[in-house]
Amino acid sequence: MRKTFLFTLIISLFVIAAQAQILNPVSWTFDYKKIADNTYELYFDAEIEDGWHLYSTRENDGGPIATSINYASSDGFQLKGELITTPDPLKVFDKTFNMELEYLGDKARFIQKIEVTDPTLKKIEGYVEFMSCDDESCTPPTEADFVFSIGAGSDVPESKDEGAIVINDNIKSDAGRGLFIFFLFSFLAGLAAILTPCVFPMIPMTVSFFMHSGQSKARSRLNAAFYGFSIIAIYTIIGTLVAVLFGPGAANWLSTHWLPNIIFFLVFIIFAFSFFGMFEIVLPSWMVNKADKGADRGGFMGSFFMALTLVLVSFSCTGPIVGAILVESAGGAVLKPIIGMFGFALAFALPFTLFALFPQWLNNLPKSGGWLNSVKVVLGFIELALGLKFLSVADQTYHWGLLDREIYIAIWIVIFTLLGIYLLGKIKFAHDSDVKHVSVPRLMLSIISFSFVVYLIPGMFGAPLKAISGYMPPMSTHDFDLHKIIREEVELVTHSNGANAYFDETPEGCEEPKFADLLHLPHGLKGYFDYEQGLACARASGKPLFIDFTGHGCVNCREMEATVWSDARVLDRLKNDFVIVALYVDDKTKLPESEWITSDYDGKVKKTIGKKYADFQIARFGVNAQPYYVILDHEEEMLVQPKARDLNPDNFVKFLDQALAEFEKR
């Protein structure tokens, strides 16, 4: 049982949760109420994160997208009266859009009265389109689908008490799904932390304390439950502090500046060395001793200090895991570190609480031994691999050239090869026991590790490695790209035969792109990295302008390029039908003084490529999330609604084709 449990947990740690960069701070729920025969009220409820606001239903020329309710079909019912908004929106002057706008913050409800005209109607479907902003950034226009099952054949009651909320479709925004994935990842990390040498042996010791405290069984179990609650509270408070200190306002600095990325990289490396047994990371003894004395008080206060003692004593094993969670969450939304620490603490507290409530289960616990240190070492290898991502972000953002793609992949190949060899018992660390024989779980894990290495090897020759593309440096940093060499040879032959080729002479009016020695497009695409240059070329060549707001540290951008842009249909359209301009919002290259701009948004002078185009994205489109794709005509008007992350190539082809069709009409 123990081995199977260990096997499942460590496999789970190989799954890296993608860090969402598309901001969606609004969650929607949908409800209805029957108010008379054939007459209903539909409720559209928005929960809005602190610091963010939702725009009202009032349309604004040149302003943000107004909130709107869109029905898939109006067959079988008709709207009665206007859409009601509660509470009343606040009228505020918005400096981003330079106009007075109507805001909704915290919570909002939209109410629409309808009359059912077809008694066989079963469902009303559609979507809410909305846009939200905080003081520093905006989300792209987003859709939340809804379904009301109000008619014949519905399992939902026809009427409910006033104010009752019964959710027909609990459909959340992408942010809600991203937070759930992060919660699950943190929960698995909490389970893994239990199987470390600092924590596992404390389970029977702690449970024994509660069961032999001289109190009744009922009282001991109540204290044990409070003990588990205290563990959760302590870790969640830590997450809350991180949320306060590193909220959304610091996201860009944390994710792109060299200083936090180098610090995060060093933290991961130090934690990995600690897991390998080079040294132990421990808190000051006075802190542990004070908490231990508090535990002697007994009662609820004693239970709390017992929990605090556990957190402090186990720090050398849990610190690296907790640190990894906080590093992953520090640049995200306010809720992310809180949810991450809650998930970790919930899993971490479970065994202590359950074994205290059911002490007979202790008889089935495996004995402590060398297998616990093996778990710790495996986590060390994973920490070592993941830490490289932070160094890579700093390297790409500042163009240091330290960690190109093939070097990055080579290091991962070595790390996971060594992990596989370790699992077979061929490498031994300081605190390891001798491996007399290889157990089945260790064999299976070594197979997984070696299989991952085999998957990585083609990446040394230019394979895209789509499954982990978001965590790899871009293909443009790869020195020996076999695919690129073959592609250039084919295009050279095509060009010599007189056929039209993408590498034909640059059209008149299209200059050589600035910054081409520093910045590159994927898949051999040619384009620009300066907006004015790209627009001039689009006008000269008679093509629409495709703007790619991207970033060196943008995981989702790399996923889109590897998964969607690599599709033959998308690549063909981008090559032949558009002029591409990639605007890096996090690049630290300093511009010539003649190209500095003073922001209309915050009044500050923008001196680097990244700051210039981050300001451009916010000021022009009201968005600061990447990737973000905008297609303009020659008058700089949008041809279609912009698109964010969408890993379905069919949807992206449709997006491009709609823009081309609209361009032909103008």
XYZ file of C-alpha atoms in Angstrom:
666
model
C 0.000 0.000 0.000
C 2.789 2.390 0.992
C 4.765 1.768 -2.192
C 1.759 2.273 -4.422
C 0.937 5.502 -2.606
C 4.525 6.717 -2.963
C 4.560 5.745 -6.647
C 1.374 7.709 -7.358
C 2.583 10.802 -5.534
C 5.951 11.062 -7.220
C 4.445 10.502 -10.660
C 2.109 13.409 -9.903
C 5.109 15.641 -9.288
C 6.254 15.147 -12.881
C 3.124 17.017 -14.027
C 3.971 20.719 -14.122
C 0.958 23.005 -13.892
C 1.038 25.687 -16.535
C 1.167 29.153 -15.086
C -1.772 31.049 -16.424
C -1.005 34.532 -17.631
C -4.386 35.410 -19.001
C -6.077 37.411 -16.285
C -9.744 36.587 -15.646
C -10.677 38.031 -12.259
C -14.458 37.687 -12.770
C -16.344 34.452 -11.987
C -19.932 33.935 -13.104
C -22.846 31.882 -11.764
C -26.332 31.703 -13.239
C -29.747 31.281 -11.635
C -33.426 31.816 -12.409
C -36.774 32.194 -10.643
C -40.335 31.656 -11.852
C -42.405 34.724 -10.942
C -45.685 33.972 -12.782
C -47.122 31.576 -15.348
C -44.672 31.411 -18.246
C -42.708 34.345 -16.804
C -39.212 34.013 -15.354
C -36.379 36.156 -14.121
C -32.882 35.166 -15.221
C -30.012 36.101 -12.889
C -26.428 36.597 -14.043
C -24.185 36.949 -10.968
C -20.580 38.162 -11.133
C -18.003 37.721 -8.348
C -15.186 40.220 -8.891
C -11.744 39.965 -7.286
C -10.599 42.739 -4.952
C -9.112 45.673 -6.811
C -10.853 44.807 -10.096
C -14.039 46.183 -11.636
C -16.506 45.086 -14.282
C -17.914 47.532 -16.816
C -21.647 48.167 -17.029
C -23.911 47.466 -19.993
C -23.602 51.035 -21.277
C -21.855 51.221 -24.655
C -18.948 53.676 -24.944
C -17.486 54.823 -28.256
C -13.754 54.192 -28.101
C -14.044 52.716 -24.632
C -13.970 49.200 -23.194
C -16.305 46.389 -24.191
C -19.581 46.799 -22.322
C -21.012 43.810 -20.474
C -23.659 42.173 -22.663
C -25.945 39.134 -22.518
C -26.027 37.192 -25.774
C -28.528 34.384 -26.428
C -27.771 31.487 -28.775
C -31.374 31.547 -29.992
C -34.519 33.499 -29.070
C -36.863 30.736 -30.231
C -39.437 29.845 -27.592
C -39.158 32.965 -25.422
C -39.084 36.738 -25.611
C -37.437 39.393 -23.462
C -39.673 41.583 -21.346
C -38.312 44.924 -20.262
C -34.742 46.146 -19.997
C -31.797 44.332 -18.467
C -31.564 45.468 -14.829
C -28.212 45.956 -13.089
C -27.832 45.808 -9.324
C -26.261 47.562 -7.515
C -26.260 50.729 -9.593
C -22.907 51.210 -11.340
C -20.512 53.906 -10.112
C -19.570 56.648 -12.557
C -15.791 57.094 -12.515
C -13.327 58.883 -14.793
C -11.092 56.142 -16.212
C -7.560 57.367 -17.001
C -6.852 54.320 -19.165
C -9.612 55.195 -21.642
C -9.654 58.926 -20.810
C -13.439 59.048 -20.365
C -16.159 58.653 -17.765
C -17.224 55.018 -17.414
C -19.607 52.995 -15.276
C -17.970 50.496 -12.901
C -19.212 47.507 -10.933
C -16.976 46.146 -8.175
C -17.030 43.206 -5.719
C -20.391 41.734 -6.808
C -22.882 42.480 -9.561
C -26.201 40.990 -10.639
C -27.879 41.402 -14.014
C -31.587 40.544 -14.139
C -33.568 39.859 -17.305
C -37.284 39.097 -17.286
C -38.495 36.718 -20.013
C -41.798 35.226 -21.154
C -41.799 31.628 -22.428
C -43.886 31.387 -25.597
C -43.182 27.745 -26.417
C -44.263 25.273 -23.698
C -41.796 22.657 -25.030
C -38.804 24.926 -24.405
C -36.207 23.112 -22.300
C -33.103 25.306 -22.306
C -32.002 28.885 -22.801
C -28.344 29.081 -23.796
C -25.886 31.831 -24.576
C -22.907 33.696 -23.197
C -21.995 36.806 -21.259
C -19.363 38.987 -22.940
C -17.437 41.252 -20.588
C -14.206 43.058 -19.891
C -12.627 43.966 -16.562
C -9.769 46.162 -15.347
C -7.876 47.136 -12.243
C -5.787 50.274 -11.740
C -2.896 48.888 -13.806
C -4.203 46.401 -16.348
C -7.219 45.078 -18.232
C -8.341 41.697 -19.455
C -9.230 41.061 -23.091
C -12.923 40.672 -23.922
C -14.000 37.351 -22.394
C -17.032 35.088 -22.726
C -18.741 32.976 -20.038
C -21.295 30.436 -21.297
C -24.626 29.910 -19.550
C -27.448 27.352 -19.725
C -30.824 27.756 -17.996
C -32.854 24.507 -17.800
C -36.218 26.072 -17.080
C -38.760 24.208 -19.177
C -40.281 20.817 -19.735
C -38.134 17.887 -18.752
C -35.897 19.927 -16.488
C -34.728 18.387 -13.242
C -34.510 21.830 -11.665
C -37.531 22.942 -9.577
C -39.800 25.429 -11.345
C -39.718 27.894 -8.484
C -37.444 28.771 -5.653
C -37.589 30.983 -2.608
C -36.654 34.614 -3.074
C -32.908 35.006 -3.028
C -32.123 31.270 -3.187
C -29.179 30.470 -5.428
C -29.329 27.224 -7.344
C -26.619 27.119 -9.973
C -27.702 25.422 -13.190
C -24.245 25.639 -14.768
C -21.391 26.455 -12.442
C -19.287 27.856 -15.236
C -16.241 29.801 -14.128
C -13.783 31.858 -16.097
C -10.388 30.510 -17.133
C -8.953 31.999 -13.956
C -11.207 29.747 -11.891
C -9.962 26.684 -13.751
C -6.375 27.838 -13.410
C -6.783 28.280 -9.663
C -8.287 24.794 -9.361
C -5.281 23.284 -11.179
C -2.949 25.206 -8.889
C -4.912 24.026 -5.838
C -4.606 20.425 -7.040
C -0.875 20.847 -7.670
C -0.423 22.332 -4.174
C -2.511 19.544 -2.623
C -0.273 16.914 -4.244
C 2.771 18.820 -2.997
C 1.297 18.651 0.524
C 0.890 14.885 0.236
C 4.480 14.579 -0.996
C 5.710 16.625 1.977
C 4.222 14.031 4.350
C 6.605 11.426 2.927
C 9.751 13.319 3.901
C 12.066 12.285 6.777
C 11.206 15.386 8.837
C 7.454 14.816 8.764
C 6.554 11.136 8.428
C 8.046 9.964 11.770
C 6.118 12.711 13.580
C 2.712 11.215 12.736
C 2.700 8.478 15.414
C 4.483 10.781 17.906
C 1.889 13.522 17.487
C -1.091 11.188 17.594
C 0.321 9.522 20.712
C 0.492 12.943 22.379
C -3.221 13.511 21.896
C -4.310 9.989 22.827
C -2.244 9.914 26.076
C -2.829 13.439 27.315
C -4.913 12.342 30.305
C -8.127 13.752 28.775
C -11.195 11.881 27.610
C -11.137 10.393 24.123
C -13.750 12.864 22.913
C -11.748 15.825 24.252
C -8.491 14.472 22.808
C -10.080 14.042 19.400
C -11.507 17.568 19.510
C -8.043 18.922 20.296
C -6.591 16.797 17.479
C -9.132 18.255 15.028
C -8.216 21.771 16.178
C -4.554 20.821 15.725
C -5.217 19.997 12.054
C -7.190 23.217 11.643
C -4.275 25.170 13.149
C -1.819 23.690 10.620
C -4.095 24.820 7.790
C -4.506 28.266 9.357
C -0.744 28.803 9.800
C 0.108 27.969 6.189
C -2.869 29.919 4.814
C -1.785 33.001 6.790
C 1.629 32.692 5.129
C -0.095 32.615 1.747
C -2.179 35.668 2.669
C 0.955 37.620 3.591
C 2.482 36.756 0.215
C -0.731 37.920 -1.475
C -0.530 41.269 0.321
C 3.174 41.763 -0.349
C 3.214 40.473 -3.945
C -0.203 41.252 -5.388
C -1.057 41.734 -9.070
C 0.700 45.099 -9.205
C 4.079 43.413 -8.816
C 3.375 40.638 -11.328
C 5.316 42.032 -14.270
C 8.366 42.958 -12.201
C 8.434 39.569 -10.471
C 8.033 37.615 -13.680
C 10.499 39.498 -15.908
C 13.093 41.418 -13.881
C 16.464 39.720 -13.497
C 16.681 40.204 -9.719
C 13.633 38.171 -8.560
C 14.262 35.528 -11.232
C 17.871 35.047 -10.151
C 16.751 34.938 -6.502
C 14.094 32.327 -7.327
C 16.676 30.329 -9.292
C 19.119 30.373 -6.356
C 16.322 29.434 -3.921
C 15.482 26.348 -6.000
C 19.156 25.361 -6.285
C 19.771 25.789 -2.536
C 16.656 23.770 -1.718
C 17.771 21.032 -4.142
C 21.204 20.836 -2.486
C 19.461 20.618 0.886
C 17.332 17.700 -0.324
C 20.468 15.981 -1.600
C 21.835 16.099 1.957
C 24.551 18.731 1.509
C 23.161 20.707 4.472
C 19.904 21.258 6.339
C 17.874 24.445 6.206
C 16.675 24.974 9.786
C 15.004 27.787 11.632
C 16.623 29.315 14.761
C 16.380 26.973 17.761
C 14.887 29.692 19.977
C 11.869 29.900 17.699
C 11.270 26.140 17.858
C 11.820 26.036 21.646
C 9.300 28.818 22.278
C 6.657 27.052 20.224
C 7.429 23.780 22.028
C 6.921 25.417 25.431
C 3.572 26.770 24.294
C 2.474 23.227 23.438
C 2.794 22.248 27.117
C -0.194 24.439 28.023
C -2.709 21.870 26.781
C -6.211 22.542 25.443
C -6.796 24.476 22.257
C -3.825 26.743 22.914
C -1.585 23.717 23.332
C -2.921 22.223 20.101
C -2.132 25.433 18.247
C 1.447 25.506 19.524
C 1.839 21.810 18.692
C 0.856 22.703 15.127
C 3.300 25.611 15.103
C 6.046 23.316 16.420
C 5.367 20.836 13.618
C 5.551 23.607 10.993
C 8.857 24.877 12.403
C 10.505 21.486 12.996
C 9.558 20.194 9.551
C 10.772 23.354 7.820
C 13.960 21.749 6.479
C 11.809 19.341 4.434
C 8.676 21.390 3.761
C 10.460 24.717 3.217
C 11.638 23.867 -0.320
C 8.174 22.626 -1.310
C 6.386 25.591 0.261
C 8.938 27.901 -1.345
C 8.243 26.388 -4.761
C 4.496 26.982 -4.325
C 4.989 30.583 -3.224
C 7.439 31.272 -6.056
C 4.910 29.893 -8.559
C 2.153 32.071 -7.099
C 3.982 35.280 -6.242
C 3.430 36.871 -9.641
C -0.202 35.856 -10.013
C -3.565 37.025 -8.733
C -4.155 37.782 -5.072
C -6.029 34.522 -4.499
C -3.322 32.274 -5.927
C -0.873 32.129 -2.988
C -3.755 31.831 -0.512
C -5.321 28.944 -2.430
C -1.916 27.326 -2.985
C -1.022 27.360 0.706
C -4.521 26.220 1.698
C -4.248 23.237 -0.678
C -0.792 22.343 0.625
C -1.842 22.664 4.281
C -5.059 20.695 3.768
C -3.132 17.685 2.449
C -0.360 18.154 5.008
C -2.784 18.238 7.967
C -4.942 15.314 6.825
C -2.872 12.385 8.204
C -2.319 14.000 11.593
C -6.012 14.683 12.029
C -7.240 11.360 10.661
C -4.768 9.223 12.623
C -5.654 11.132 15.797
C -9.345 10.438 15.188
C -8.721 6.791 14.250
C -5.545 5.742 16.137
C -5.982 2.074 15.218
C -4.856 2.999 11.697
C -1.340 3.541 13.076
C -0.807 -0.223 13.079
C -0.888 -0.174 9.266
C 1.696 2.578 8.891
C 5.029 1.525 7.321
C 8.131 2.018 9.451
C 10.404 4.954 8.831
C 13.493 4.141 6.842
C 15.707 4.952 3.910
C 12.734 5.147 1.556
C 11.831 8.502 3.126
C 15.178 9.982 2.154
C 14.692 8.640 -1.385
C 11.523 10.709 -1.669
C 13.501 13.741 -0.551
C 16.257 13.155 -3.125
C 13.740 12.690 -5.969
C 12.180 16.029 -5.015
C 15.686 17.531 -5.109
C 16.192 16.461 -8.719
C 12.821 17.972 -9.679
C 13.640 21.244 -7.861
C 16.958 21.402 -9.737
C 15.226 21.035 -13.109
C 12.433 23.515 -12.409
C 14.818 26.162 -11.072
C 16.357 26.561 -14.527
C 13.145 28.160 -15.783
C 13.790 31.307 -13.722
C 17.368 31.655 -14.960
C 16.084 31.167 -18.504
C 13.541 34.004 -18.157
C 16.212 36.451 -16.957
C 18.576 35.252 -19.677
C 16.031 35.758 -22.474
C 14.771 39.087 -21.174
C 18.234 40.629 -20.921
C 19.869 38.727 -23.852
C 22.761 37.385 -21.776
C 23.106 34.289 -23.963
C 23.872 32.011 -21.000
C 21.149 29.403 -21.344
C 20.209 28.758 -24.955
C 17.680 26.078 -25.776
C 20.115 23.228 -26.483
C 22.055 23.939 -23.254
C 18.801 23.969 -21.289
C 17.671 20.674 -22.823
C 21.115 19.103 -22.297
C 20.999 19.958 -18.579
C 17.500 18.452 -18.273
C 18.687 15.304 -20.069
C 21.528 14.921 -17.564
C 19.297 15.659 -14.542
C 16.610 13.131 -15.455
C 19.201 10.533 -16.532
C 20.819 10.833 -13.096
C 17.370 10.597 -11.495
C 16.687 7.340 -13.348
C 20.092 5.938 -12.335
C 19.452 6.989 -8.713
C 16.091 5.235 -8.673
C 17.866 2.051 -9.807
C 20.132 2.365 -6.762
C 23.321 3.110 -8.708
C 23.886 6.498 -7.047
C 23.922 6.932 -3.279
C 23.635 10.178 -1.298
C 24.770 10.915 2.267
C 21.654 9.761 4.109
C 20.569 6.963 1.765
C 20.288 3.325 2.771
C 21.730 0.578 0.607
C 19.395 -0.594 -2.170
C 19.716 -4.396 -2.023
C 17.135 -4.882 -4.728
C 15.072 -2.607 -6.973
C 11.400 -2.529 -6.016
C 8.710 -2.390 -8.684
C 7.730 1.257 -7.888
C 11.376 2.374 -8.175
C 11.701 0.487 -11.464
C 8.546 2.098 -12.863
C 9.684 5.569 -11.822
C 13.096 5.007 -13.422
C 11.360 3.918 -16.635
C 9.330 7.151 -16.565
C 12.490 9.189 -16.000
C 14.429 7.475 -18.805
C 11.413 7.729 -21.150
C 11.327 11.469 -20.507
C 15.023 11.635 -21.396
C 14.352 9.816 -24.690
C 11.574 12.337 -25.382
C 14.016 15.221 -24.734
C 16.831 13.989 -27.005
C 15.214 15.012 -30.365
C 14.907 18.498 -28.881
C 18.697 18.775 -29.193
C 18.191 18.718 -32.974
C 15.269 21.143 -33.141
C 12.207 19.029 -32.239
C 9.547 21.388 -30.796
C 8.839 19.286 -27.636
C 5.257 20.578 -27.589
C 4.325 18.940 -24.282
C 6.797 21.126 -22.377
C 7.268 23.987 -24.849
C 6.104 26.571 -22.332
C 9.062 25.770 -20.079
C 11.722 25.707 -22.799
C 13.684 28.681 -24.183
C 12.377 29.709 -27.634
C 13.488 27.884 -30.777
C 15.233 31.043 -31.985
C 17.988 30.424 -29.394
C 18.749 26.963 -30.791
C 22.069 26.833 -32.659
C 21.577 23.508 -34.471
C 17.949 23.450 -35.654
C 17.698 20.613 -38.183
C 14.157 21.632 -39.175
C 15.325 25.177 -39.908
C 18.245 23.950 -42.020
C 15.964 21.718 -44.124
C 13.370 24.482 -44.467
C 15.948 27.010 -45.673
C 17.340 24.510 -48.202
C 13.863 23.844 -49.599
C 13.082 27.551 -49.830
C 16.431 28.210 -51.510
C 15.675 25.576 -54.149
C 12.149 26.941 -54.602
C 13.476 30.446 -55.039
C 16.168 29.353 -57.563
C 13.453 27.671 -59.653
C 11.666 30.978 -60.044
C 8.684 30.149 -57.850
C 7.180 32.685 -55.484
C 8.849 32.372 -52.119
C 8.502 34.061 -48.820
C 12.179 35.013 -48.927
C 11.770 37.093 -52.108
C 12.994 40.666 -52.101
C 11.541 42.921 -49.470
C 8.658 44.980 -50.949
C 9.272 48.665 -51.464
C 8.438 50.519 -48.262
C 9.400 47.558 -46.067
C 12.626 48.263 -44.224
C 15.044 45.821 -42.659
C 13.563 45.056 -39.225
C 15.038 46.733 -36.170
C 16.225 44.536 -33.283
C 16.429 41.456 -35.565
C 19.781 40.596 -33.988
C 18.071 40.293 -30.577
C 14.489 39.229 -31.281
C 13.152 36.466 -33.514
C 9.903 34.944 -34.711
C 9.291 31.172 -34.497
C 9.118 28.651 -37.353
C 11.225 30.728 -39.758
C 8.617 33.480 -39.977
C 9.797 36.934 -40.961
C 8.421 40.093 -39.487
C 9.063 43.166 -37.396
C 9.600 44.065 -33.757
C 8.756 47.743 -34.097
C 5.126 48.797 -34.537
C 5.761 51.713 -36.906
C 7.953 49.588 -39.156
C 5.375 46.812 -39.254
C 2.528 49.212 -40.077
C 4.523 50.857 -42.879
C 5.297 47.460 -44.414
C 1.656 46.351 -44.131
C 0.577 49.446 -46.063
C 3.304 48.981 -48.678
C 2.556 45.285 -49.235
C -1.241 45.621 -49.121
C -1.627 43.145 -46.273
C -3.267 43.420 -42.844
C -1.023 43.878 -39.805
C -0.878 40.962 -37.348
C 0.293 42.152 -33.902
C 1.644 39.570 -31.475
C 1.931 40.957 -27.944
C 4.369 38.529 -26.380
C 7.138 38.233 -23.811
C 10.296 36.279 -23.056
C 8.832 35.027 -19.778
C 5.411 34.177 -21.220
C 4.790 30.419 -20.889
C 1.472 30.621 -22.737
C 3.132 32.447 -25.649
C 5.569 29.571 -26.147
C 2.684 27.067 -25.943
C 0.747 28.961 -28.603
C 3.778 29.104 -30.903
C 4.540 25.393 -30.472
C 0.967 24.107 -30.637
C -0.991 26.567 -32.801
C 1.466 28.548 -34.916
C 3.151 25.306 -35.982
C -0.087 24.111 -37.613
C 0.464 24.110 -41.392
C -2.732 26.124 -42.042
C -1.838 28.817 -39.503
C 1.786 28.989 -40.625
C 0.789 29.344 -44.277
C -1.574 32.233 -43.526
C 0.894 34.036 -41.287
C 3.650 33.702 -43.913
C 1.701 34.791 -46.950
C -1.324 36.854 -45.912
C -0.136 39.083 -43.053
C 2.694 41.335 -42.010
C 3.700 40.215 -38.525
C 4.957 42.496 -35.797
C 5.962 40.851 -32.496
C 5.927 43.376 -29.658
C 7.852 42.124 -26.613
C 6.417 43.709 -23.475
C 9.194 42.533 -21.153
C 12.350 43.112 -23.192
C 14.917 45.215 -21.328
C 16.825 46.527 -24.370
C 17.227 50.288 -24.052
C 15.918 52.368 -26.952
C 17.737 55.309 -28.522
C 16.683 58.529 -26.798
C 14.897 59.655 -29.969
C 12.504 56.702 -29.572
C 11.632 57.274 -25.910
C 7.976 58.005 -25.314
C 6.065 59.697 -22.515
C 3.102 57.561 -21.543
C -0.396 58.994 -21.799
C -1.379 56.295 -19.339
C 0.875 57.048 -16.358
C 2.899 60.053 -17.513
C 6.247 58.216 -17.209
C 9.007 58.115 -19.811
C 9.384 54.653 -21.404
C 13.001 53.940 -22.334
C 13.055 50.217 -23.180
C 11.394 48.054 -25.831
C 9.343 46.228 -23.225
C 8.066 49.297 -21.390
C 7.223 51.055 -24.648
C 5.066 48.242 -25.977
C 3.566 47.258 -22.626
C 2.358 50.862 -22.405
C 1.155 50.698 -26.019
C -0.868 47.546 -25.328
C -2.519 49.056 -22.236
C -3.152 52.505 -23.699
C -4.398 51.315 -27.093
C -6.206 48.083 -26.252
C -6.767 48.249 -22.486
C -5.041 44.907 -21.889
C -1.750 43.836 -20.305
C -2.015 40.047 -20.619
C -0.004 37.965 -23.075
C -0.290 36.358 -25.525
C -2.662 38.815 -27.158
C -3.227 38.912 -30.904
C -4.621 41.955 -32.727
C -5.184 42.340 -36.477
C -5.404 45.876 -37.909
C -6.154 47.374 -41.302
C -4.103 50.181 -42.836
C -6.084 52.794 -40.903
C -5.124 51.036 -37.648
C -8.687 49.852 -37.086
C -9.319 46.354 -35.715
C -10.614 43.889 -38.286
C -11.911 41.373 -35.721
C -12.019 41.113 -31.958
C -8.526 40.366 -30.584
C -7.672 36.844 -29.484
C -5.860 35.569 -26.400
C -4.586 32.083 -25.539
C -6.503 29.372 -27.394
C -4.713 26.088 -28.075
C -7.223 24.978 -30.720
C -5.645 25.575 -34.175
C -9.087 25.477 -35.835
C -10.192 28.496 -33.822
C -7.036 30.392 -34.752
C -7.502 29.618 -38.457
C -11.061 30.949 -38.170
C -9.742 34.076 -36.438
C -7.258 34.715 -39.273
C -9.771 33.973 -42.040
C -12.391 36.295 -40.554
C -9.811 39.081 -40.423
C -8.801 38.481 -44.063
C -12.435 38.479 -45.210
C -13.098 41.745 -43.385
C -9.910 43.254 -44.812
C -11.063 42.440 -48.358
C -14.322 44.340 -47.750
C -12.563 47.561 -46.735
